[in-house]
Coordinates of C-alpha atoms in Angstrom, one line a residue:
X1 CA -53.3 -30.5 95.4
X2 CA -52.8 -33.7 93.5
X3 CA -52.0 -36.8 95.6
X4 CA -51.1 -40.0 93.7
X5 CA -51.2 -43.2 95.9
X6 CA -49.9 -46.0 93.8
X7 CA -51.2 -48.6 96.3
X8 CA -53.2 -50.8 96.0
X9 CA -51.6 -52.1 92.9
X10 CA -49.9 -55.4 91.8
X11 CA -47.5 -56.6 93.1
X12 CA -49.2 -56.4 96.4
X13 CA -46.4 -55.5 98.9
X14 CA -47.7 -53.3 101.7
X15 CA -45.2 -51.7 104.2
X16 CA -43.9 -54.2 106.9
X17 CA -46.4 -53.3 109.6
X18 CA -49.3 -53.7 107.3
X19 CA -47.8 -56.9 105.7
X20 CA -47.7 -58.4 109.1
X21 CA -51.2 -57.4 110.0
X22 CA -52.6 -58.6 106.7
X23 CA -50.3 -61.6 106.1
X24 CA -53.0 -63.6 104.4
X25 CA -54.5 -60.7 102.4
X26 CA -51.7 -58.3 101.2
X27 CA -54.1 -56.5 98.9
X28 CA -56.2 -55.5 102.0
X29 CA -53.0 -54.4 103.6
X30 CA -52.3 -52.0 100.8
X31 CA -55.9 -50.7 101.1
X32 CA -55.4 -50.1 104.8
X33 CA -52.2 -48.3 104.1
X34 CA -54.0 -46.0 101.6
X35 CA -56.7 -45.3 104.2
X36 CA -54.1 -44.3 106.8
X37 CA -52.3 -42.0 104.4
X38 CA -55.5 -40.2 103.5
X39 CA -56.3 -39.9 107.3
X40 CA -52.9 -38.2 107.8
X41 CA -53.6 -35.8 105.0
X42 CA -57.1 -35.0 106.3
X43 CA -55.8 -34.4 109.8
X44 CA -53.1 -32.1 108.5
X45 CA -55.6 -30.0 106.6
X46 CA -57.9 -29.9 109.6
X47 CA -55.1 -28.6 111.8
X48 CA -54.4 -25.9 109.2
X49 CA -58.0 -24.8 109.2
X50 CA -58.5 -25.9 105.6
X51 CA -61.9 -27.2 104.2
X52 CA -61.0 -28.5 100.8
X53 CA -63.2 -30.1 98.2
X54 CA -62.1 -33.8 98.1
X55 CA -62.2 -35.8 94.9
X56 CA -61.1 -39.4 95.5
X57 CA -60.9 -41.6 92.3
X58 CA -59.4 -44.9 91.2
X59 CA -57.8 -45.2 87.8
X60 CA -58.7 -48.9 87.6
X61 CA -59.6 -51.8 89.8
X62 CA -58.0 -55.2 90.2
X63 CA -59.8 -58.3 89.0
X64 CA -58.4 -60.6 91.6
X65 CA -59.3 -63.6 89.5
X66 CA -62.7 -62.5 88.2
X67 CA -63.2 -63.3 84.5
X68 CA -59.9 -65.2 84.8
X69 CA -58.0 -61.9 85.0
X70 CA -55.6 -61.7 88.0
X71 CA -54.8 -58.0 87.9
X72 CA -56.0 -55.6 85.3
X73 CA -55.3 -54.3 81.8
X74 CA -56.8 -57.0 79.4
X75 CA -60.5 -56.7 79.8
X76 CA -63.1 -54.0 80.5
X77 CA -65.3 -55.9 82.8
X78 CA -66.6 -53.9 85.8
X79 CA -64.1 -55.7 88.1
X80 CA -61.6 -53.2 86.8
X81 CA -63.7 -50.5 85.3
X82 CA -66.1 -49.7 88.2
X83 CA -63.8 -47.6 90.3
X84 CA -64.3 -45.5 93.4
X85 CA -65.4 -41.9 92.9
X86 CA -66.0 -39.9 96.1
X87 CA -66.6 -36.2 96.1
X88 CA -67.0 -34.4 99.4
X89 CA -66.6 -30.9 100.8
X90 CA -68.3 -27.5 100.7
X91 CA -71.4 -27.4 98.5
X92 CA -71.7 -31.2 98.2
X93 CA -74.9 -32.7 99.4
X94 CA -74.4 -36.3 100.9
X95 CA -75.9 -38.9 98.6
X96 CA -75.1 -42.1 96.7
X97 CA -75.3 -41.7 93.0
X98 CA -76.4 -44.8 91.1
X99 CA -76.1 -43.2 87.7
X100 CA -73.0 -44.3 85.8
X101 CA -70.4 -41.5 85.4
X102 CA -66.9 -41.3 84.0
X103 CA -63.6 -39.9 85.0
X104 CA -64.1 -37.4 82.1
X105 CA -66.9 -36.0 84.3
X106 CA -64.6 -35.0 87.1
X107 CA -63.3 -31.8 85.5
X108 CA -66.7 -30.2 84.7
X109 CA -68.2 -31.3 88.1
X110 CA -65.3 -29.8 90.1
X111 CA -65.5 -26.6 88.1
X112 CA -69.2 -26.4 88.7
X113 CA -68.8 -26.9 92.5
X114 CA -66.1 -24.2 92.5
X115 CA -68.5 -21.8 90.8
X116 CA -66.3 -21.6 87.7
X117 CA -67.6 -21.7 84.1
X118 CA -67.6 -25.1 82.4
X119 CA -66.2 -25.2 78.8
X120 CA -68.5 -26.5 76.1
X121 CA -65.8 -28.4 74.1
X122 CA -64.9 -31.1 76.7
X123 CA -66.1 -34.7 76.8
X124 CA -67.5 -34.8 80.4
X125 CA -70.6 -33.3 81.9
X126 CA -71.5 -31.9 85.3
X127 CA -72.7 -34.8 87.5
X128 CA -75.0 -36.1 88.8
X129 CA -78.0 -35.6 86.6
X130 CA -76.5 -35.4 83.1
X131 CA -76.1 -39.0 81.9
X132 CA -74.3 -39.8 78.7
X133 CA -72.7 -42.9 77.1
X134 CA -69.4 -43.9 78.7
X135 CA -66.5 -45.3 76.7
X136 CA -63.8 -47.7 77.8
X137 CA -61.1 -49.6 75.9
X138 CA -58.2 -52.0 76.2
X139 CA -55.9 -52.9 73.4
X140 CA -53.5 -55.2 75.4
X141 CA -55.2 -58.3 74.0
X142 CA -54.0 -57.2 70.6
X143 CA -50.5 -56.3 71.8
X144 CA -49.9 -59.3 74.0
X145 CA -51.8 -62.1 72.3
X146 CA -52.9 -61.0 68.8
X147 CA -56.6 -61.3 69.9
X148 CA -59.4 -58.8 69.4
X149 CA -59.4 -55.9 71.9
X150 CA -62.1 -55.2 74.5
X151 CA -64.0 -52.1 73.5
X152 CA -66.8 -51.2 75.9
X153 CA -69.7 -48.7 76.1
X154 CA -72.2 -48.1 79.0
X155 CA -75.4 -46.3 78.4
X156 CA -78.1 -46.5 81.0
X157 CA -78.5 -49.9 82.6
X158 CA -76.7 -51.7 79.7
X159 CA -73.1 -52.3 78.9
X160 CA -71.8 -53.7 75.6
X161 CA -68.3 -55.2 75.1
X162 CA -67.9 -54.9 71.3
X163 CA -65.7 -57.6 69.8
X164 CA -66.2 -60.3 67.1
X165 CA -68.9 -61.8 69.3
X166 CA -70.3 -58.9 71.3
X167 CA -71.2 -59.4 75.0
X168 CA -74.2 -57.5 76.5
X169 CA -74.9 -57.1 80.2
X170 CA -77.6 -55.3 82.2
X171 CA -75.5 -54.0 85.1
X172 CA -78.4 -53.2 87.4
X173 CA -79.5 -56.9 87.5
X174 CA -76.1 -58.5 86.8
X175 CA -73.2 -56.4 88.3
X176 CA -70.8 -59.3 88.1
X177 CA -71.4 -59.6 84.3
X178 CA -72.2 -63.3 84.4
X179 CA -75.2 -63.4 82.0
X180 CA -74.5 -62.4 78.5
X181 CA -77.7 -61.0 76.9
X182 CA -76.4 -60.3 73.4
X183 CA -78.2 -63.2 71.7
X184 CA -81.5 -62.4 73.4
X185 CA -81.5 -58.6 73.0
X186 CA -80.0 -57.8 69.5
X187 CA -81.8 -54.5 69.5
X188 CA -79.8 -53.4 72.6
X189 CA -76.6 -54.5 70.9
X190 CA -77.4 -52.5 67.8
X191 CA -78.4 -49.4 69.9
X192 CA -75.1 -49.5 71.8
X193 CA -73.0 -50.1 68.7
X194 CA -74.7 -47.0 67.2
X195 CA -73.9 -45.0 70.4
X196 CA -70.3 -46.1 70.2
X197 CA -70.1 -45.0 66.5
X198 CA -71.6 -41.6 67.5
X199 CA -68.9 -41.1 70.1
X200 CA -66.4 -41.6 67.2
X201 CA -63.6 -43.1 69.4
X202 CA -60.3 -43.0 67.6
X203 CA -58.4 -46.2 67.5
X204 CA -54.6 -46.0 68.0
X205 CA -52.9 -46.1 64.7
X206 CA -49.3 -45.6 65.6
X207 CA -47.0 -45.9 68.6
X208 CA -46.6 -42.8 70.8
X209 CA -43.8 -41.0 69.0
X210 CA -43.7 -38.1 71.6
X211 CA -42.3 -40.4 74.3
X212 CA -38.6 -41.0 74.3
X213 CA -37.6 -44.7 74.2
X214 CA -36.7 -44.9 77.9
X215 CA -40.0 -43.4 79.1
X216 CA -41.9 -45.6 76.6
X217 CA -40.1 -48.8 77.9
X218 CA -41.0 -47.9 81.6
X219 CA -44.6 -47.4 80.7
X220 CA -44.7 -50.6 78.7
X221 CA -43.3 -52.4 81.7
X222 CA -46.3 -51.2 83.8
X223 CA -48.7 -52.2 81.0
X224 CA -49.9 -48.7 80.1
X225 CA -48.5 -48.2 76.7
X226 CA -48.2 -50.6 73.8
X227 CA -45.4 -50.6 71.2
X228 CA -47.0 -52.0 68.0
X229 CA -49.2 -50.4 65.5
X230 CA -52.9 -51.3 65.3
X231 CA -53.6 -51.0 61.6
X232 CA -55.4 -54.4 61.6
X233 CA -59.1 -55.4 61.2
X234 CA -60.1 -56.3 64.7
X235 CA -63.2 -58.1 63.5
X236 CA -61.0 -60.8 62.0
X237 CA -58.9 -61.3 65.1
X238 CA -59.7 -64.2 67.4
X239 CA -62.3 -63.5 70.0
X240 CA -60.7 -63.5 73.5
X241 CA -63.7 -65.4 74.9
X242 CA -62.5 -68.4 72.8
X243 CA -59.0 -68.2 74.3
X244 CA -59.7 -68.0 78.0
X245 CA -57.6 -71.1 78.7
X246 CA -54.5 -69.6 77.0
X247 CA -55.0 -66.2 78.6
X248 CA -55.3 -67.8 82.0
X249 CA -52.1 -69.8 81.6
X250 CA -50.2 -66.7 80.5
X251 CA -51.5 -64.5 83.3
X252 CA -50.7 -67.2 85.8
X253 CA -47.2 -67.6 84.4
X254 CA -46.6 -63.9 84.7
X255 CA -47.9 -63.7 88.2
X256 CA -45.6 -66.5 89.5
X257 CA -42.6 -65.7 87.3
X258 CA -40.5 -64.6 90.3
X259 CA -41.8 -66.9 93.0
X260 CA -41.9 -70.2 91.0
X261 CA -40.0 -69.7 87.7
X262 CA -40.0 -73.4 86.7
X263 CA -43.7 -73.6 87.0
X264 CA -44.1 -70.3 85.1
X265 CA -42.0 -71.7 82.3
X266 CA -44.1 -74.9 82.2
X267 CA -47.3 -72.9 82.0
X268 CA -46.0 -70.8 79.2
X269 CA -44.9 -74.0 77.3
X270 CA -48.5 -75.2 77.7
X271 CA -49.8 -71.8 76.3
X272 CA -47.4 -72.1 73.4
X273 CA -48.6 -75.6 72.6
X274 CA -52.2 -74.2 72.5
X275 CA -51.2 -71.2 70.3
X276 CA -48.1 -72.3 68.3
X277 CA -48.8 -69.7 65.6
X278 CA -48.7 -66.7 67.9
X279 CA -45.2 -65.2 68.0
X280 CA -45.9 -63.2 71.2
X281 CA -46.2 -66.5 73.0
X282 CA -42.7 -67.5 71.9
X283 CA -41.4 -64.1 73.1
X284 CA -43.1 -64.5 76.5
X285 CA -41.7 -68.0 76.9
X286 CA -38.1 -66.8 76.1
X287 CA -38.5 -63.9 78.5
X288 CA -39.5 -66.1 81.4
X289 CA -36.7 -68.5 80.6
X290 CA -34.1 -65.8 80.6
X291 CA -35.5 -64.3 83.8
X292 CA -35.1 -67.7 85.5
X293 CA -31.5 -68.1 84.4
X294 CA -32.1 -70.4 81.4
X295 CA -30.5 -68.1 78.8
X296 CA -29.5 -70.8 76.4
X297 CA -33.0 -72.2 76.3
X298 CA -34.4 -68.7 75.8
X299 CA -32.0 -68.1 72.9
X300 CA -33.0 -71.4 71.3
X301 CA -36.7 -70.5 71.5
X302 CA -36.0 -67.1 69.9
X303 CA -33.8 -68.6 67.1
X304 CA -36.7 -71.0 66.2
X305 CA -39.1 -68.1 66.3
X306 CA -36.9 -66.1 63.9
X307 CA -37.1 -69.0 61.4
X308 CA -40.8 -69.5 61.9
X309 CA -41.9 -65.8 61.9
X310 CA -39.4 -64.1 59.6
X311 CA -41.7 -61.1 59.0
X312 CA -42.5 -60.3 62.6
X313 CA -40.5 -57.2 63.8
X314 CA -41.1 -57.9 67.5
X315 CA -39.5 -61.4 67.1
X316 CA -36.5 -59.8 65.4
X317 CA -36.2 -57.2 68.1
X318 CA -36.2 -59.7 71.0
X319 CA -33.8 -62.0 69.2
X320 CA -31.5 -59.1 68.5
X321 CA -31.6 -58.1 72.2
X322 CA -30.8 -61.6 73.2
X323 CA -27.9 -61.8 70.9
X324 CA -26.6 -58.5 72.2
X325 CA -26.9 -59.8 75.8
X326 CA -24.9 -62.9 74.8
X327 CA -22.1 -60.8 73.3
X328 CA -22.9 -61.7 69.6
X329 CA -23.1 -58.1 68.4
X330 CA -22.7 -59.1 64.7
X331 CA -25.9 -61.2 64.9
X332 CA -27.6 -58.5 67.0
X333 CA -26.8 -56.0 64.3
X334 CA -28.2 -58.2 61.5
X335 CA -31.4 -58.9 63.4
X336 CA -31.8 -55.3 64.4
X337 CA -31.5 -54.2 60.8
X338 CA -34.1 -56.9 59.8
X339 CA -36.5 -55.5 62.4
X340 CA -36.0 -52.0 61.0
X341 CA -36.7 -53.1 57.5
X342 CA -40.0 -54.6 58.7
X343 CA -40.9 -51.6 60.8
X344 CA -39.0 -48.5 59.7
X345 CA -40.5 -46.3 62.4
X346 CA -39.4 -48.6 65.3
X347 CA -37.2 -46.5 67.6
X348 CA -36.1 -49.6 69.5
X349 CA -34.8 -51.3 66.4
X350 CA -32.8 -48.2 65.4
X351 CA -31.3 -48.1 68.8
X352 CA -30.4 -51.8 68.7
X353 CA -28.6 -51.2 65.4
X354 CA -26.7 -48.3 66.8
X355 CA -25.8 -50.1 70.0
X356 CA -24.4 -53.1 68.0
X357 CA -22.3 -50.8 65.8
X358 CA -20.9 -49.1 68.9
X359 CA -20.0 -52.5 70.5
X360 CA -18.4 -53.6 67.3
X361 CA -16.2 -50.4 67.3
X362 CA -17.8 -49.2 64.0
X363 CA -18.3 -45.6 65.3
X364 CA -18.0 -43.8 62.0
X365 CA -20.7 -46.1 60.6
X366 CA -22.9 -45.4 63.7
X367 CA -22.5 -41.7 63.3
X368 CA -23.5 -41.8 59.6
X369 CA -26.5 -44.1 60.4
X370 CA -27.7 -41.8 63.2
X371 CA -27.3 -38.6 61.2
X372 CA -29.4 -40.0 58.3
X373 CA -32.1 -41.4 60.6
X374 CA -32.4 -38.5 63.0
X375 CA -33.1 -36.2 60.0
X376 CA -36.5 -37.9 59.8
X377 CA -36.8 -39.1 63.4
X378 CA -35.5 -36.3 65.5
X379 CA -37.2 -37.4 68.7
X380 CA -35.3 -40.7 69.1
X381 CA -33.3 -39.6 72.1
X382 CA -31.8 -43.1 72.7
X383 CA -30.3 -43.0 69.2
X384 CA -29.2 -39.5 69.7
X385 CA -27.4 -40.6 72.9
X386 CA -25.5 -43.3 71.0
X387 CA -24.5 -40.8 68.3
X388 CA -23.2 -38.5 71.0
X389 CA -21.2 -41.3 72.7
X390 CA -19.6 -42.3 69.3
X391 CA -18.7 -38.7 68.5
X392 CA -17.2 -38.3 71.9
X393 CA -15.1 -41.5 71.5
X394 CA -14.0 -40.2 68.0
X395 CA -12.8 -36.9 69.6
X396 CA -15.3 -34.8 67.7
X397 CA -16.2 -33.1 70.9
X398 CA -18.2 -30.1 69.8
X399 CA -20.5 -32.3 67.8
X400 CA -20.6 -34.8 70.7
X401 CA -21.6 -32.1 73.2
X402 CA -24.5 -30.9 70.9
X403 CA -25.8 -34.5 70.5
X404 CA -25.4 -35.4 74.2
X405 CA -27.2 -32.3 75.4
X406 CA -30.1 -33.1 73.1
X407 CA -30.1 -36.7 74.4
X408 CA -30.0 -35.4 78.0
X409 CA -33.4 -33.8 77.6
X410 CA -34.9 -37.2 77.9
X411 CA -36.6 -38.0 81.2
X412 CA -34.0 -40.8 81.6
X413 CA -30.9 -40.5 79.4
X414 CA -29.2 -43.7 78.7
X415 CA -26.1 -44.6 80.8
X416 CA -23.0 -42.6 79.9
X417 CA -24.7 -39.5 78.5
X418 CA -24.5 -37.4 81.6
X419 CA -21.1 -38.8 82.5
X420 CA -19.6 -37.7 79.1
X421 CA -21.2 -34.2 79.5
X422 CA -19.4 -34.1 82.8
X423 CA -16.1 -34.9 81.1
X424 CA -16.6 -32.1 78.7
X425 CA -17.4 -29.7 81.6
X426 CA -14.3 -30.9 83.5
X427 CA -12.2 -30.3 80.4
X428 CA -13.6 -26.7 80.3
X429 CA -13.0 -26.2 84.0
X430 CA -16.8 -25.7 84.7
X431 CA -16.8 -27.7 87.9
X432 CA -20.4 -26.9 88.9
X433 CA -21.7 -28.3 85.6
X434 CA -19.5 -31.3 85.9
X435 CA -20.8 -32.1 89.4
X436 CA -24.4 -31.6 88.3
X437 CA -24.1 -34.0 85.4
X438 CA -22.3 -36.6 87.5
X439 CA -24.9 -36.5 90.3
X440 CA -27.7 -36.9 87.7
X441 CA -25.8 -39.9 86.2
X442 CA -25.6 -41.4 89.7
X443 CA -29.3 -40.7 90.4
X444 CA -30.5 -42.3 87.2
X445 CA -28.1 -45.3 86.9
X446 CA -26.4 -45.7 90.3
X447 CA -23.0 -44.6 91.5
X448 CA -20.6 -46.4 89.3
X449 CA -16.9 -46.6 89.9
X450 CA -16.3 -44.2 87.0
X451 CA -18.9 -41.7 88.2
X452 CA -17.5 -41.7 91.7
X453 CA -13.9 -41.3 90.5
X454 CA -14.9 -38.3 88.4
X455 CA -16.8 -36.8 91.3
X456 CA -13.7 -37.1 93.5
X457 CA -11.8 -35.2 90.8
X458 CA -14.4 -32.4 90.9
X459 CA -14.4 -32.3 94.7
X460 CA -10.6 -32.3 94.8
X461 CA -10.4 -29.3 92.5
X462 CA -12.9 -27.5 94.6
X463 CA -11.0 -28.4 97.8
X464 CA -14.0 -30.2 99.2
X465 CA -11.9 -32.4 101.4
X466 CA -14.7 -34.0 103.4
X467 CA -16.4 -35.4 100.2
X468 CA -13.0 -36.6 98.8
X469 CA -12.2 -38.5 102.0
X470 CA -15.8 -39.9 102.2
X471 CA -15.6 -41.5 98.8
X472 CA -11.9 -42.2 98.0
X473 CA -11.6 -45.5 99.9
X474 CA -14.7 -46.9 98.1
X475 CA -12.9 -46.4 94.8
X476 CA -9.5 -47.6 96.0
X477 CA -10.9 -50.8 97.4
X478 CA -12.0 -51.8 93.9
X479 CA -9.3 -50.0 91.9
X480 CA -6.1 -49.8 94.0
X481 CA -4.1 -48.3 91.1
X482 CA -6.3 -45.2 90.7
X483 CA -3.6 -42.6 90.8
X484 CA -5.8 -39.5 90.7
X485 CA -7.9 -40.9 93.6
X486 CA -4.8 -41.6 95.7
X487 CA -3.5 -38.2 95.0
X488 CA -6.8 -36.5 95.9
X489 CA -6.9 -38.4 99.2
X490 CA -3.3 -37.6 100.1
X491 CA -3.8 -33.9 99.3
X492 CA -7.1 -33.8 101.3
X493 CA -5.3 -35.3 104.3
X494 CA -2.3 -33.0 103.9
X495 CA -4.5 -29.9 103.6
X496 CA -6.4 -30.9 106.7
X497 CA -3.2 -31.0 108.7
X498 CA -3.4 -34.8 109.1
X499 CA 0.2 -35.2 108.1
X500 CA 0.9 -38.7 109.6
X501 CA -2.3 -40.0 107.9
X502 CA -1.2 -38.4 104.6
X503 CA 2.3 -40.0 105.0
X504 CA 0.7 -43.4 105.5
X505 CA -1.6 -43.0 102.6
X506 CA 1.1 -41.9 100.1
X507 CA 3.3 -44.9 101.2
X508 CA 0.4 -47.2 100.5
X509 CA -0.3 -45.5 97.1
X510 CA 3.4 -45.9 96.1
X511 CA 3.2 -49.6 96.7
X512 CA 0.8 -49.7 93.8
X513 CA 2.2 -46.9 91.7
X514 CA 6.0 -46.7 92.6
X515 CA 6.9 -44.4 89.7
X516 CA 4.0 -41.9 89.8
X517 CA 5.6 -38.4 89.7
X518 CA 2.7 -36.7 91.4
X519 CA 2.6 -39.1 94.3
X520 CA 6.4 -38.9 94.7
X521 CA 6.2 -35.1 94.8
X522 CA 3.5 -35.3 97.5
X523 CA 5.7 -37.7 99.5
X524 CA 8.6 -35.3 99.2
X525 CA 6.4 -32.4 100.5
X526 CA 5.1 -34.5 103.4
X527 CA 8.7 -35.6 104.4
X528 CA 9.8 -31.9 104.3
X529 CA 6.8 -31.0 106.5
X530 CA 7.8 -33.8 108.9
X531 CA 11.4 -32.4 109.1
X532 CA 13.1 -35.1 107.1
X533 CA 14.8 -32.8 104.7
X534 CA 17.5 -35.0 103.2
X535 CA 15.0 -37.8 102.5
X536 CA 12.6 -35.3 101.1
X537 CA 15.3 -34.1 98.6
X538 CA 16.0 -37.6 97.5
X539 CA 12.3 -38.4 96.8
X540 CA 12.0 -35.0 95.0
X541 CA 14.8 -36.1 92.7
X542 CA 12.9 -39.4 92.0
X543 CA 9.8 -37.3 91.3
X544 CA 11.7 -35.1 88.8
X545 CA 13.1 -38.1 87.0
X546 CA 9.7 -39.8 86.9
X547 CA 8.1 -36.6 85.5
X548 CA 10.8 -36.4 82.8
X549 CA 10.2 -40.0 81.9
X550 CA 6.5 -39.4 81.6
X551 CA 7.1 -36.4 79.2
X552 CA 9.4 -38.5 77.0
X553 CA 7.0 -41.3 76.8
X554 CA 4.2 -38.9 75.8
X555 CA 6.5 -37.4 73.1
X556 CA 7.4 -40.9 71.7
X557 CA 3.7 -41.8 71.6
X558 CA 2.8 -38.6 69.8
X559 CA 5.7 -39.1 67.3
X560 CA 4.5 -42.6 66.5
X561 CA 1.0 -41.4 65.9
X562 CA 2.4 -38.7 63.6
X563 CA 4.3 -41.2 61.4
X564 CA 2.7 -41.9 58.0
X565 CA 1.4 -45.4 57.6
X566 CA 3.7 -47.9 55.9
X567 CA 2.8 -48.9 52.4

């Protein structure tokens, strides 16, 4: 059984009971909550007579201010790398292991305890008793600041953080990593650098192409995946030890961005002043400004960054996004294309270009662009989704369905994909598929007015009166002229035998839609049911006339579309 407890993790927001008990120390509140959840699990297993092997491990720690890092992700000091690893259960002798081990050792150790063979071709070893060099790395300094990354190796008592100016610590004497021994023990630095070379750790060369753009964006928001390539010489990047003041200001600005946005922006301005030639700083400043409602200032920062860093694709991307948010799709398109020229494999840039084309109504151009690009980048599901939406809007429905179904394989298809697949299913009369797609759209992106309206159509066709009546008024409160929803509500009430309520509903509907033939026909049926025969016949005549008028209007519209264009 795999149990993932996301607490304790920034932002520290334990459940209400724990937040009250640990008001001054919310991190401790999250730890207490984790303890209690493990206690629940242990009690349940005990009650079931189970005696499992427990392996409790942390994926990282939180610096909580050590080495000027507030949370985690930038550095590989032990404040984040020295994590809990507790193994307990049948066959495990109680002891405390001082020997450094790694998470890669968990698999072979568990296999050994379970009496299973351990493969030879894995990185880890059965522990304790089989020490080996341990590797750790973080490239967020490159991604977020343009500084050299933290690349660490532990072997025995010593730990090396390899960067332009290496840092060396003897962890047994200095667990807080306060006393750098690199200058005094060059032989240990050389030994650990050789050990690192022997491990042959592969540096990331390209972004993760296997992830769809939506999943990639969510992981980037958590700080786990970077977007840029790393084909740079790390030795010539600035050493982060020389940039502690800048890093501290940026981290502090990020931490208080929601609680004190004005102070966060001020801190980022100070960081930009210290590092005016780092485009990522300009991007961060603009992001904080926009989040605090200062969109115009954010746009000005990005416009200046575009002029100052014309060859930086990330600057172009953020500027293109900002222009799109501001409704300037032509400018967004130009900047997106520039980003794509600078970084041809960038999926976000391709999606921005396609999105701008869609917003500009240039659907044929979008389809051609997507077809050409997807021939060489078939995994870009965000672009595939926009292609499918454009094909749908153009009426090329069989092509649209194929593209949309491919886009829907994403873990989180973009808004509108599942909704349009539902439309196609509705047109084909496949109500179960239509409902399934609509419920997925609602799960992923919320219950929009359009999604709820389409669901009411599905439920009405399936005579699911309870669901129709539960949702119809929500739509009608926002869209009182929604004829299909009114009709579905009136029919549901009528079929349930609630004739007086149906009569009231159809009268209310006709106040908004006095010439709707379907509503008039329902009113005639209700009047007949109530015994008002003559009035029912009069309304039926109005319904017939409205129906004929609708047919004639449709014929005129079809005839005008069929006329050849004037020279």
